[in-house]
Coordinates of C-alpha atoms in Angstrom, one line a residue:
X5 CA 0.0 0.0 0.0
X6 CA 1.4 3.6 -0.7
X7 CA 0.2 5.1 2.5
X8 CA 2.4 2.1 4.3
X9 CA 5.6 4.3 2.9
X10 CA 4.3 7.6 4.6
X11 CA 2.2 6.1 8.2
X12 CA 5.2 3.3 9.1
X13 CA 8.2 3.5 11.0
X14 CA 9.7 5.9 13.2
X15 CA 10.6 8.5 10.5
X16 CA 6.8 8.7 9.7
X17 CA 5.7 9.3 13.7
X18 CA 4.9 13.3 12.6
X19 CA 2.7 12.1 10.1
X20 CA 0.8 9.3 12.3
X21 CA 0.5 12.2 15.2
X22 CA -1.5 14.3 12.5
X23 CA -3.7 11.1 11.8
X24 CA -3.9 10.9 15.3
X25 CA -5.4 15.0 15.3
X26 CA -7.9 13.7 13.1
X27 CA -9.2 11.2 15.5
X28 CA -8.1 7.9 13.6
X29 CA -7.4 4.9 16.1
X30 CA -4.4 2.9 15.3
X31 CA -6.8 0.4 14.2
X32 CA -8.4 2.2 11.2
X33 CA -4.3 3.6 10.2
X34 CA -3.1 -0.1 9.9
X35 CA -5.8 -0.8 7.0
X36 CA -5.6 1.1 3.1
X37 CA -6.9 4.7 3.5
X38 CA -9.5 5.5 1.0
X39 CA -10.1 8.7 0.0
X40 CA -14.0 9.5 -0.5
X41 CA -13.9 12.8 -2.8
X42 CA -17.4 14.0 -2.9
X43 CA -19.5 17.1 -4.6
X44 CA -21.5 17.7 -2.0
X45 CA -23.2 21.1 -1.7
X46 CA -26.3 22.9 -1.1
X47 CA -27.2 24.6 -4.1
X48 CA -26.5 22.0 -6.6
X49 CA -29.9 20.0 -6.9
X50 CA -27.8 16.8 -7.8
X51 CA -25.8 17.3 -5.3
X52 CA -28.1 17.9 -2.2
X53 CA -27.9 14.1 -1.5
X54 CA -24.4 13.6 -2.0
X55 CA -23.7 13.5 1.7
X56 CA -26.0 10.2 1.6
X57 CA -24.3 8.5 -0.8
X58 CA -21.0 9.4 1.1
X59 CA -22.2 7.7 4.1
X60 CA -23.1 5.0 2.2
X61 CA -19.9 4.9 0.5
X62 CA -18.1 4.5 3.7
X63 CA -19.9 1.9 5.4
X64 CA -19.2 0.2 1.9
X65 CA -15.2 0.8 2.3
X66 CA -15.3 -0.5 6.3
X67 CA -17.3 -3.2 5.9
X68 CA -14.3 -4.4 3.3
X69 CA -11.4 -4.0 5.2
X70 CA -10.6 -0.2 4.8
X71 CA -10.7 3.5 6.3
X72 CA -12.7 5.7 4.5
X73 CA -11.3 9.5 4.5
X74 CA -13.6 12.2 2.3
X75 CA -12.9 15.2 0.9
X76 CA -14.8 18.1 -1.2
X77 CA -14.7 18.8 -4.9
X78 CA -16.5 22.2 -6.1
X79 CA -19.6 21.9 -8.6
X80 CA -21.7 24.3 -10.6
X81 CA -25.3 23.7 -11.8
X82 CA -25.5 24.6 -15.0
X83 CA -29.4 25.4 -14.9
X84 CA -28.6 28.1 -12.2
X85 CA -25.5 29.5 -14.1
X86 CA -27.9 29.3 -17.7
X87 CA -28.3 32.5 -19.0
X88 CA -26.3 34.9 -17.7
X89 CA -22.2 35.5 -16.7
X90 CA -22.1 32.2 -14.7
X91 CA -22.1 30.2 -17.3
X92 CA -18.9 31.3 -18.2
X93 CA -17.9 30.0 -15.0
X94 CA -18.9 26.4 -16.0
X95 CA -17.4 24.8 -18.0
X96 CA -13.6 25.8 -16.6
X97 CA -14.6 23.9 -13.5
X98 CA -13.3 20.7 -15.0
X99 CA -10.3 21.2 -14.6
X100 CA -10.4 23.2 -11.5
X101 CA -11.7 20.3 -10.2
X102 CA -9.4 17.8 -12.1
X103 CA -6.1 19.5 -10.8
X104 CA -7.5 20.2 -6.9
X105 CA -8.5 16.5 -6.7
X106 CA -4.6 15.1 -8.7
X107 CA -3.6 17.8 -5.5
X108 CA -5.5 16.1 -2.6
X109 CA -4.7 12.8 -3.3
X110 CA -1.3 13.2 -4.2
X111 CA -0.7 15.6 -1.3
X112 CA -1.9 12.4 1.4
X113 CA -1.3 9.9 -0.5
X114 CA -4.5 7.7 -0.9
X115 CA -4.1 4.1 -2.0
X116 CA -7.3 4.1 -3.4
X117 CA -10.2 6.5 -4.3
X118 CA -14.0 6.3 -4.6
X119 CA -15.3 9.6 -6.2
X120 CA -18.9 10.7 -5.7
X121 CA -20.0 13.8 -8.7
X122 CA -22.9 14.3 -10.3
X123 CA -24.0 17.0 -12.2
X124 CA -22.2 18.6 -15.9
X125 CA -18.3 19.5 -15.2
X126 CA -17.9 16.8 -12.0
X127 CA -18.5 13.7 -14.0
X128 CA -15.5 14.3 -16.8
X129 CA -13.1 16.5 -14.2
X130 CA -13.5 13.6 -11.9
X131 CA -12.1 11.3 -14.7
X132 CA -9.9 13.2 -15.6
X133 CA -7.9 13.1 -12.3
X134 CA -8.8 9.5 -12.0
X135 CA -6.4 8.8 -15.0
X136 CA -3.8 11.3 -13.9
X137 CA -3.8 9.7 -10.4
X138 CA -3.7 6.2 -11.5
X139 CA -5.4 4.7 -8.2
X140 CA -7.8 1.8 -7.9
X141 CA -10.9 3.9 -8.7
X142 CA -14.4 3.6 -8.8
X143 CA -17.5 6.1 -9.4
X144 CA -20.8 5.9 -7.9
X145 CA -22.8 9.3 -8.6
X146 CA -25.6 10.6 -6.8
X147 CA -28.0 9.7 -9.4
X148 CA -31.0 11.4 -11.8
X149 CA -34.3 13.0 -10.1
X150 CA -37.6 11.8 -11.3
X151 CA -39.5 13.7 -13.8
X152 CA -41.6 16.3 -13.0
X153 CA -45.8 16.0 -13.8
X154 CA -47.7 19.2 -15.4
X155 CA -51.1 18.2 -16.5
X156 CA -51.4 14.9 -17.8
X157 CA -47.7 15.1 -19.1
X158 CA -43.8 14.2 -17.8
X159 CA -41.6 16.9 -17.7
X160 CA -38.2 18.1 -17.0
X161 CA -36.0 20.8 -17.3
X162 CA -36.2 21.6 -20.7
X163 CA -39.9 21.4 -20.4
X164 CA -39.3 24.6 -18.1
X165 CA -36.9 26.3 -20.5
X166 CA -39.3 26.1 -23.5
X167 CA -42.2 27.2 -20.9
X168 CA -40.5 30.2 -20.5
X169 CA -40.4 30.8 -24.4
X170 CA -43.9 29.6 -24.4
X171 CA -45.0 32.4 -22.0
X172 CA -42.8 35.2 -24.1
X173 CA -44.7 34.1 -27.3
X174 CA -48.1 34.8 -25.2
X175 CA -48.9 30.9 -25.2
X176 CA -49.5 30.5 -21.3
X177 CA -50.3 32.9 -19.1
X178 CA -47.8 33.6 -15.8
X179 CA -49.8 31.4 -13.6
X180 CA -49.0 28.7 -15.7
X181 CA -45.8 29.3 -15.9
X182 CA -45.5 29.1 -12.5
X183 CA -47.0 25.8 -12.3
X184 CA -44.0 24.8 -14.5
X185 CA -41.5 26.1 -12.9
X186 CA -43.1 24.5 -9.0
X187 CA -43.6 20.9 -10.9
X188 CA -40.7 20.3 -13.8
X189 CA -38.4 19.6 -10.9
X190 CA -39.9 17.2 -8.2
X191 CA -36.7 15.9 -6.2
X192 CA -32.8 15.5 -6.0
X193 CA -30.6 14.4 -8.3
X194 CA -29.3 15.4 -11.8
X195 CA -32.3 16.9 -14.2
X196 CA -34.3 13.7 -15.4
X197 CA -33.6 13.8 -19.2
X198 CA -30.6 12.9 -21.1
X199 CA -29.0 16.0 -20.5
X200 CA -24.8 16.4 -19.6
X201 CA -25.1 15.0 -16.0
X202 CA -27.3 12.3 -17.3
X203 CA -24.7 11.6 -20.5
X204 CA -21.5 11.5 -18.7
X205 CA -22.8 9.2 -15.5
X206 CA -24.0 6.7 -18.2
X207 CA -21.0 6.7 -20.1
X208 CA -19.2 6.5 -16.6
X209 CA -20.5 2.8 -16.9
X210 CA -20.0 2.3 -20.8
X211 CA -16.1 3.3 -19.7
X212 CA -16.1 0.6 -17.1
X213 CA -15.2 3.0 -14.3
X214 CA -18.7 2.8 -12.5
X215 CA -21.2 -0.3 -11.5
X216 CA -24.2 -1.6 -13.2
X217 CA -26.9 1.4 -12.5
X218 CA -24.7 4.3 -11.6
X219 CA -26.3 6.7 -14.5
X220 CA -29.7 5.7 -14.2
X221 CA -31.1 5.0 -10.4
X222 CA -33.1 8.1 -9.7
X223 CA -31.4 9.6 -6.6
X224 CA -34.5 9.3 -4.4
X225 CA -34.0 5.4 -4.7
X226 CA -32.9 3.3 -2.1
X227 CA -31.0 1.4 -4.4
X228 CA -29.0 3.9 -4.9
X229 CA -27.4 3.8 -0.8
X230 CA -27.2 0.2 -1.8
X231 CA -25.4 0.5 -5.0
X232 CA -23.0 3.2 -3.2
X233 CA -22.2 0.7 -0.5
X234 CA -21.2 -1.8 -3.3
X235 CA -18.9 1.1 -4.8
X236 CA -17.3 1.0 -1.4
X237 CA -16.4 -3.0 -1.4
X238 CA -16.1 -2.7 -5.2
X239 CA -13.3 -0.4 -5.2
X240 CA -11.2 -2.3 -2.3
X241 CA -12.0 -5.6 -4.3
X242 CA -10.0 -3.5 -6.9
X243 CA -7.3 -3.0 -4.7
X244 CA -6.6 -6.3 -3.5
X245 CA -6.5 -7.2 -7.1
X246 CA -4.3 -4.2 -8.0
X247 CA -6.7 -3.1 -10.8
X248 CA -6.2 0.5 -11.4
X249 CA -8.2 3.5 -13.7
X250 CA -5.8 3.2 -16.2
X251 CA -6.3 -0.9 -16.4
X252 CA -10.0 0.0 -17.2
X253 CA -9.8 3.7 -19.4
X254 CA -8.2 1.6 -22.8
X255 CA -8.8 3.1 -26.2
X256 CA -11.1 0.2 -26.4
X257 CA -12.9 1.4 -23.2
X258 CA -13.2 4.7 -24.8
X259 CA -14.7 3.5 -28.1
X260 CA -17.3 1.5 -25.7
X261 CA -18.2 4.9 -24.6
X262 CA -18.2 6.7 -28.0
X263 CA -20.4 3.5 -28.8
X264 CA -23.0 3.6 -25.9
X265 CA -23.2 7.7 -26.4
X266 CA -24.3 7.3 -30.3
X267 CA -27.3 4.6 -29.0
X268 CA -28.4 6.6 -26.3
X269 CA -28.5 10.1 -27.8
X270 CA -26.2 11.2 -25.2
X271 CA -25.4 15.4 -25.3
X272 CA -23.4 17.1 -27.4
X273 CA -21.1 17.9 -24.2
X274 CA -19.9 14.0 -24.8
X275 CA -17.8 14.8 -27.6
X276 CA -15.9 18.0 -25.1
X277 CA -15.5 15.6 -22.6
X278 CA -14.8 12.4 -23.6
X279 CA -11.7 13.6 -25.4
X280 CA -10.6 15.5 -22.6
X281 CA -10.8 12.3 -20.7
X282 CA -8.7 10.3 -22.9
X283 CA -5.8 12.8 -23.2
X284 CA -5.8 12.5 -19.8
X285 CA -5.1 8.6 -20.8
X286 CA -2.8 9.3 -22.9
X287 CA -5.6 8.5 -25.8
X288 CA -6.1 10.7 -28.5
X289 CA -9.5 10.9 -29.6
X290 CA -10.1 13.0 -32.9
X291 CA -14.0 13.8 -33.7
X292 CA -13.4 12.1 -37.0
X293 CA -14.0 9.2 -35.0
X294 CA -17.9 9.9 -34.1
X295 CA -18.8 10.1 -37.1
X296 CA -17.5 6.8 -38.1
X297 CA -19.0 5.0 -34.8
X298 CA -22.1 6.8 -35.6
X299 CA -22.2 5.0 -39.2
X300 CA -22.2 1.8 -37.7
X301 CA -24.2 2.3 -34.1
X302 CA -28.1 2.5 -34.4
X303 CA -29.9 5.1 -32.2
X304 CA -32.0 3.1 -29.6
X305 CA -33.4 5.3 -27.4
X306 CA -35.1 8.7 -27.2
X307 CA -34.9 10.1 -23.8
X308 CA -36.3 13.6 -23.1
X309 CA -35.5 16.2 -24.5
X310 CA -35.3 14.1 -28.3
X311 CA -38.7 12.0 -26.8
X312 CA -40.3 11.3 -24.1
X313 CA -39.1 8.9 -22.1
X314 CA -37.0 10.1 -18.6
X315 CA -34.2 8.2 -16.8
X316 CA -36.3 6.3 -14.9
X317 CA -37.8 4.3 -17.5
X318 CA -34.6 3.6 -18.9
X319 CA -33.8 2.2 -15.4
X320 CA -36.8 0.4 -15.3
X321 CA -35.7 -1.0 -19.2
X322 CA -32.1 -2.4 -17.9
X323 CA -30.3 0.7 -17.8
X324 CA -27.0 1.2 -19.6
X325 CA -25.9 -2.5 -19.5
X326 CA -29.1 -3.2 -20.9
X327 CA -28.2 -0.8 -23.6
X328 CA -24.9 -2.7 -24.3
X329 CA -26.5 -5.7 -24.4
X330 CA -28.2 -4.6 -27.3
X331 CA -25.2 -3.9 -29.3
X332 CA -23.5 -6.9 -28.6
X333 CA -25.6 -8.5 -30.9
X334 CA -23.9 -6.3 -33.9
X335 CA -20.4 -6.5 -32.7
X336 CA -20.0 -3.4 -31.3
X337 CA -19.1 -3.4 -27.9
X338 CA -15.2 -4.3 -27.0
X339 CA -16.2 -7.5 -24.9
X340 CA -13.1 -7.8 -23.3
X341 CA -12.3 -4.3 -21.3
X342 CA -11.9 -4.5 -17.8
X343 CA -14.4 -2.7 -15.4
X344 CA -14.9 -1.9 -12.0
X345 CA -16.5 -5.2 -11.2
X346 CA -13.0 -7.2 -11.1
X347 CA -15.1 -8.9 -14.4
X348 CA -14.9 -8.1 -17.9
X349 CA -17.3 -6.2 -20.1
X350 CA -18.8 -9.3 -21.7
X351 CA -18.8 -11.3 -18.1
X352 CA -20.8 -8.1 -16.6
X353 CA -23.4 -8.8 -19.3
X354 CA -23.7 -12.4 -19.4
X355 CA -27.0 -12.6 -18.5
X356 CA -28.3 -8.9 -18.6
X357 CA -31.6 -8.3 -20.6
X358 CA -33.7 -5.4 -22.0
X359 CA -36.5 -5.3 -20.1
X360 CA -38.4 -2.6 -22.0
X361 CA -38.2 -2.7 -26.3
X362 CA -40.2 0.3 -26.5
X363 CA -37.5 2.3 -24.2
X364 CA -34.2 0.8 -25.5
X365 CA -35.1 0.2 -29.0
X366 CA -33.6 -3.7 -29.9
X367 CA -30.9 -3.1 -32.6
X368 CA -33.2 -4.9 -35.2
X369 CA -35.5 -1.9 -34.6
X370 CA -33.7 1.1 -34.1
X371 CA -35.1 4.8 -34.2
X372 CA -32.2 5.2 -36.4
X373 CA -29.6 2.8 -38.2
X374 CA -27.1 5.9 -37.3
X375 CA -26.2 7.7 -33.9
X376 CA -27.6 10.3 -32.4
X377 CA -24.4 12.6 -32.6
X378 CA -23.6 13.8 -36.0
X379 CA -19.8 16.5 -36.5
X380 CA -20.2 18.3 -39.6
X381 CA -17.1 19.8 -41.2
X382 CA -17.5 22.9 -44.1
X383 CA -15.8 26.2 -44.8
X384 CA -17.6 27.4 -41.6
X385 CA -16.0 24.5 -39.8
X386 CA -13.4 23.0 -41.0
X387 CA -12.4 21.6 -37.7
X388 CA -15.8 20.4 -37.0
X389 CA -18.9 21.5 -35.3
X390 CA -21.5 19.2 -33.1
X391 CA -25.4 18.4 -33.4
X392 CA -27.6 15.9 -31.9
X393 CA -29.1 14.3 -34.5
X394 CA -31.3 12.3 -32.7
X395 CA -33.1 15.3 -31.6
X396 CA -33.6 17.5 -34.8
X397 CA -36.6 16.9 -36.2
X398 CA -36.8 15.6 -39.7
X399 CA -37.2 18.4 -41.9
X400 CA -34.8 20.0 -40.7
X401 CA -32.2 18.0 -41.1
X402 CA -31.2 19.4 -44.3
X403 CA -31.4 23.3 -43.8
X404 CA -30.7 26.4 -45.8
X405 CA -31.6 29.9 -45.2
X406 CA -30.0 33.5 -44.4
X407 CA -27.4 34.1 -41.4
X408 CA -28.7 36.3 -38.3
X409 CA -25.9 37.3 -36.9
X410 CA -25.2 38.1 -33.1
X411 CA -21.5 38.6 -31.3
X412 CA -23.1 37.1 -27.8
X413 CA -25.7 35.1 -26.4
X414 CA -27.5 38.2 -24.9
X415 CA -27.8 39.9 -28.3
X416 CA -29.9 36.4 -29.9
X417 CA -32.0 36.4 -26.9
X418 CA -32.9 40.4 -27.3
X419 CA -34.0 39.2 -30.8
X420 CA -35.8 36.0 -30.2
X421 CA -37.3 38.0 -27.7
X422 CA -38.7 40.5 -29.6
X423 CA -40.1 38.6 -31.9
X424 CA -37.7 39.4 -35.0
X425 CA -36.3 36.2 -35.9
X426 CA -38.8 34.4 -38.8
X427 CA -39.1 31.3 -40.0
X428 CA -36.5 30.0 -42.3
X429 CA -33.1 32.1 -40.4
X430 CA -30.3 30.6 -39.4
X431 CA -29.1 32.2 -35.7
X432 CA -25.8 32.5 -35.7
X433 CA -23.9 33.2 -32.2
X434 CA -20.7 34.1 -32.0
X435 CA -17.6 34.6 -29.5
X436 CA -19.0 32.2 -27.0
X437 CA -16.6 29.6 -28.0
X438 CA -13.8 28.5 -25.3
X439 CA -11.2 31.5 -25.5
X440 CA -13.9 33.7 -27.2
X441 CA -16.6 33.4 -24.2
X442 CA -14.6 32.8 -21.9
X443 CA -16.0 29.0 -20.8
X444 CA -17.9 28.4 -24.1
X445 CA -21.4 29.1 -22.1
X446 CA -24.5 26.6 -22.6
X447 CA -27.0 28.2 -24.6
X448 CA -30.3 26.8 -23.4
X449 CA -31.9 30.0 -23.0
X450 CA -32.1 30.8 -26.8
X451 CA -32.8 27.3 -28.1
X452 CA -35.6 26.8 -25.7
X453 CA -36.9 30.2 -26.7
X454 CA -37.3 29.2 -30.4
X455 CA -39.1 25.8 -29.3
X456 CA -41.7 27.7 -27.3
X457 CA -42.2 30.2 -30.1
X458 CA -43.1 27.3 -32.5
X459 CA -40.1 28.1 -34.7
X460 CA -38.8 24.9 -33.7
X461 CA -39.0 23.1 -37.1
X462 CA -37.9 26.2 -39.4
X463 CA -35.4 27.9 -37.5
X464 CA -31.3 26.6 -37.0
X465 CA -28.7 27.5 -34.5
X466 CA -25.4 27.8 -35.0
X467 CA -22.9 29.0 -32.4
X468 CA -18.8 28.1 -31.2
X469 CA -20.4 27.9 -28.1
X470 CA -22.3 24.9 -26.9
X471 CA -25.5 24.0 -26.5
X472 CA -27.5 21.9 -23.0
X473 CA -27.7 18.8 -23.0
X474 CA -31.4 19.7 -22.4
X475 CA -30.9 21.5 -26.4
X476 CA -33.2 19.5 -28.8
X477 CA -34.0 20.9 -32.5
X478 CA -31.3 22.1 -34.9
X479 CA -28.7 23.3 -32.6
X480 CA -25.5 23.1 -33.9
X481 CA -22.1 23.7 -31.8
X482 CA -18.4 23.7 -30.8
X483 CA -18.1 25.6 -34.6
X484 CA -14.6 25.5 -34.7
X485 CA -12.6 27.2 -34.8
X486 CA -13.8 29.7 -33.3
X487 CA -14.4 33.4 -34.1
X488 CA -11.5 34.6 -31.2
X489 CA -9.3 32.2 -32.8
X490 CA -9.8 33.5 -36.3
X491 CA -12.5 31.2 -37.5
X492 CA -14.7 32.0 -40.3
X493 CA -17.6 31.8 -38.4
X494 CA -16.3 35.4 -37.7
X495 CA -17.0 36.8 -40.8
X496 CA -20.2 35.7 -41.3
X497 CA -22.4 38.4 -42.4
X498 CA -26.3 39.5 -41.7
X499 CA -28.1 38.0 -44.8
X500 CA -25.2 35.4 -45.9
X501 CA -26.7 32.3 -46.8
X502 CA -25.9 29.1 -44.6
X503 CA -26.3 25.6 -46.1
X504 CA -26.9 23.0 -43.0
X505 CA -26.8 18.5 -44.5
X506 CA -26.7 17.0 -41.7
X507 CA -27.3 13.7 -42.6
X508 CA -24.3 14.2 -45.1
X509 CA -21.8 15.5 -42.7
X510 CA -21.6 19.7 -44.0
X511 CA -22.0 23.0 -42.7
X512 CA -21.1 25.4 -45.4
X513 CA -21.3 29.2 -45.7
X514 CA -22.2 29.8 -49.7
X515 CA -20.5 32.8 -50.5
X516 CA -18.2 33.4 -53.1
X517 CA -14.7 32.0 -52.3
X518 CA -13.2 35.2 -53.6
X519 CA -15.2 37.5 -51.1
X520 CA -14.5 35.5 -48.0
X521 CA -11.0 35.6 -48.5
X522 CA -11.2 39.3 -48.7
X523 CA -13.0 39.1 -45.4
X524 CA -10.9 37.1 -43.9
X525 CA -7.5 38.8 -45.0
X526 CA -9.5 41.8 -43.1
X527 CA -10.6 39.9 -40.2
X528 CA -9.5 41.3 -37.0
X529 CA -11.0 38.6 -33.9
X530 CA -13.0 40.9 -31.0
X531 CA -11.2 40.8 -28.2
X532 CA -12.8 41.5 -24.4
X533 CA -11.2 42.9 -21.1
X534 CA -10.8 39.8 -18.7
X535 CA -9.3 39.2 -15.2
X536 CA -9.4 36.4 -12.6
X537 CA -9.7 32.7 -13.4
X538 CA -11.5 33.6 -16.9
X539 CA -8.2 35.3 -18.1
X540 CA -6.1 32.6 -17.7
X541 CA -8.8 30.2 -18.7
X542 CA -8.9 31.8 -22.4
X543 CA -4.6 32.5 -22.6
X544 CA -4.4 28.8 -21.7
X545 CA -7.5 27.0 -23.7
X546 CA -7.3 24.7 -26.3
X547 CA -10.2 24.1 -29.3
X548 CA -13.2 23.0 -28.6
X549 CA -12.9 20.3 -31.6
X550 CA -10.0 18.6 -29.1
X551 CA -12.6 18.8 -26.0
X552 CA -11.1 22.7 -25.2
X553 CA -8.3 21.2 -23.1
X554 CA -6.1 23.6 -21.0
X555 CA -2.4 23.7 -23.0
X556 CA -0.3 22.8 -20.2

């Protein structure tokens, strides 16, 4: 054990009489030391019930053989932050909380970590330090709330967003509205839909790095303290086996993922995240890549916001294992990646079965032969840019019409607002990429507007930002690159038309080669006046097509 090198012997007595300040017996110091790091807080609605799980967690660790020691890790919520300058403030979480955690354990010396996140930005910076770290790891999240009831109907989140847009457009009146806004949101845990939270827990299991249920037992569950005590024994099975992150996070693991997030629909976030992830692996993982997995991987489920199923149906269906079940059947799952369980991928699923065919589609009957995440390359982005596919509604997936052009999020909402986009435009955002923002903010706000106004199914998106996992329509992001880095999407003018295929792959801006190379030899990026975090953030920020990784 590593923390045998630092509590033995008489040259470590100053560190045992500091474990001795904390209260630990000489009992508890002879076994591993666990550390427990945990998002707990209590304005993060997935996070509310962390200190639950923690517990749980614990009595997990003890009851194999080991002394459970926790520690904090920050977290945003996203919904909160939507909307206004906190959102820039999301996003560069990930790795404020990927280098803090690499800091704690290395700083005390853990032999072996169980990490506890839930919501957006904890999920992948949590990974992230579990591959730097290199410990015996395992994740066990605090789970997805229920979905909310208003009227006859399930709702979530996004059912609140496009409420608000509904009210704007005179649809409902303010009573109603507040019914919304009381109902959509019933209970802990991370926002019901397959949203960011949602995405990344799920794919925490696809990876191998968390147990069977992990992304889908709604929070309120009791088998969710029952799956966290299970974390606890798995993780010091793991370390009497001396299986560690980076014996599970394999390229092959990582394709498992890229796999699992094309059938589920996962959000767009997936492809910022899981690359940052593998670098941290040592992996590179190029967005060429999803569109190649996505030729292959049938879409099997619609979960809110691309249908209208919620997270705890697709519990109820088998959950993600369930899911990779499924794809077994064509080959697609890597069988043979390690996992959390001690067991391979293929023994995990030995005798797993959907349990639902109208919630997790069986691969002979997909929604789609293809995935729901589609990166389309053009002149406007020639590094790529993001949709999900699986929630665009069929005409437009094939899109052309002129550019409306707005240098921040604030500016599009003012218009949507106001009633002076029409049917047929294509809203383009810029400088909300990941230098540009700073953060590359979540644009929920605007998409959600355009839902509720009914200009769902005739009006596109189009930004260097991103969009919420909660995002459904023709919401294109991650342009790349990006207008503070030079990118074309920084010349676009008012009135240029914009050609969006996406089930071929393009995003192109048709104007005259000969004029946008005048534009361009003229283009001089916006810049803003920064300070704090956010300055270094943008200096130090890489593109968003490479999962906007910091440039160490």
């Amino acid at each position: 054990m590593f923390t045998d090198s630092i509590k033995n012997g008489p040259q470590n007595a100053t560190h045992r009489s500091l474990y001795h300040a904390l209260g630990l017996t000489q009992e508890e110091l002879s076994r591993p030391l666990v550390g427990i790091v945990n998002s707990y807080n209590e304005i993060v609605p997935g996070h509310m019930n962390i200190d639950k799980i923690v517990e749980a967690v614990k009595k997990g660790v003890l009851l194999a053989g080991g002394t459970p020691i926790e520690f904090p890790a920050i977290a945003v919520c996203d919904g909160i932050a939507m909307g206004h300058v906190g959102m820039k403030y999301s996003l560069v979480t990930r790795d404020l909380i990927a280098d803090s955690t690499e800091c704690m354990v290395m700083a005390h010396g853990f032999d072996a970590l169980v990490m506890i996140p839930n919501c957006d930005k904890n999920v992948p910076g949590l990974l992230m330090a579990a591959a730097r770290l290199n410990k015996p790891t395992v994740f066990v999240s605090g789970g997805p709330m229920l979905a909310g009831h208003v009227g006859d109907g399930k709702t979530s989140l996004s059912s609140m967003f496009e409420a608000v847009g509904k009210f704007n457009a005179g649809k409902i009146t303010e009573e109603e509205l507040e019914d919304y806004a009381c109902k959509v949101c019933p209970t802990c845990g991370s926002c019901s839909g397959m949203y960011t939270a949602n995405s990344m827990n799920c794919l925490t299991e696809a990876l191998g790095m968390g147990l069977r249920g992990n992304g889908t037992i709604p929070a309120v569950y009791s088998r969710r303290l029952e799956l966290a005590k299970h974390a606890g024994m798995a993780v010091m099975d793991m370390l009497n086996k001396g299986i560690t992150a980076l014996d599970i996070m394999t390229e092959k693991a990582f394709m498992n993922a890229l796999t699992v997030d094309m059938a589920l629909g996962c959000s767009t976030n997936s492809m910022l995240h899981l690359p940052a992830i593998a670098h941290e692996c040592g992996i590179k993982l190029d967005l060429t890549i999803a569109n190649n997995m996505s030729a292959k991987t049938p879409n099997l489920c619609h979960l809110a916001p691309a249908g209208r199923t919620y997270m705890e149906q697709l519990d109820e269906a088998g959950g993600v294992w369930a899911v990779m079940k499924e794809l077994t059947k064509k080959g697609l799952i890597n069988t043979d990646c390690m996992t959390v369980t001690g067991k391979t991928v293929g023994e995990n699923l030995e005798n797993v079965r959907n349990l639902d065919p109208e919630t997790i589609r069986p691969v002979e009957n997909p929604y789609s032969e293809t995935g729901g995440i589609a990166v389309l390359r053009g002149n406007l982005a020639p590094d790529g840019a993001v949709v999900k596919r699986s929630a665009v509604v069929p005409e437009m997936l094939v899109h052309e019409g002129p550019a409306r052009v707005f240098d921040s999020e604030e500016e599009a909402q003012a218009a949507i607002n106001a009633g002076q986009i029409n049917p047929g435009d294509v809203v383009v955002i810029r400088y909300e990429g990941p230098k540009g923002g700073p953060g590359m903010r979540e644009m929920l706000n605007p998409t959600s507007a355009i839902m509720g106004m009914g200009l769902g199914s005739s009006v596109a998106l189009i930004t260097d930002g991103r969009f919420s996992g909660a995002t459904r329509g023709a919401c294109i992001g991650h342009v790349s690159p990006e207008a503070a880095s030079g990118g074309m999407i920084g010349v676009v003018e008012e009135g240029d038309i914009i050609s969006i295929d996406i089930p071929a792959n393009k995003l192109e801006l048709k104007v005259p080669e000969d004029v946008l190379a005048e534009r361009m030899k003229n283009f001089v990026p916006k810049t803003k006046e920064l300070s704090g975090y956010l300055k270094r953030y943008a200096a130090m920020v890489g593109s968003g097509a490479s999962g906007a990784i910091i440039n160490k």
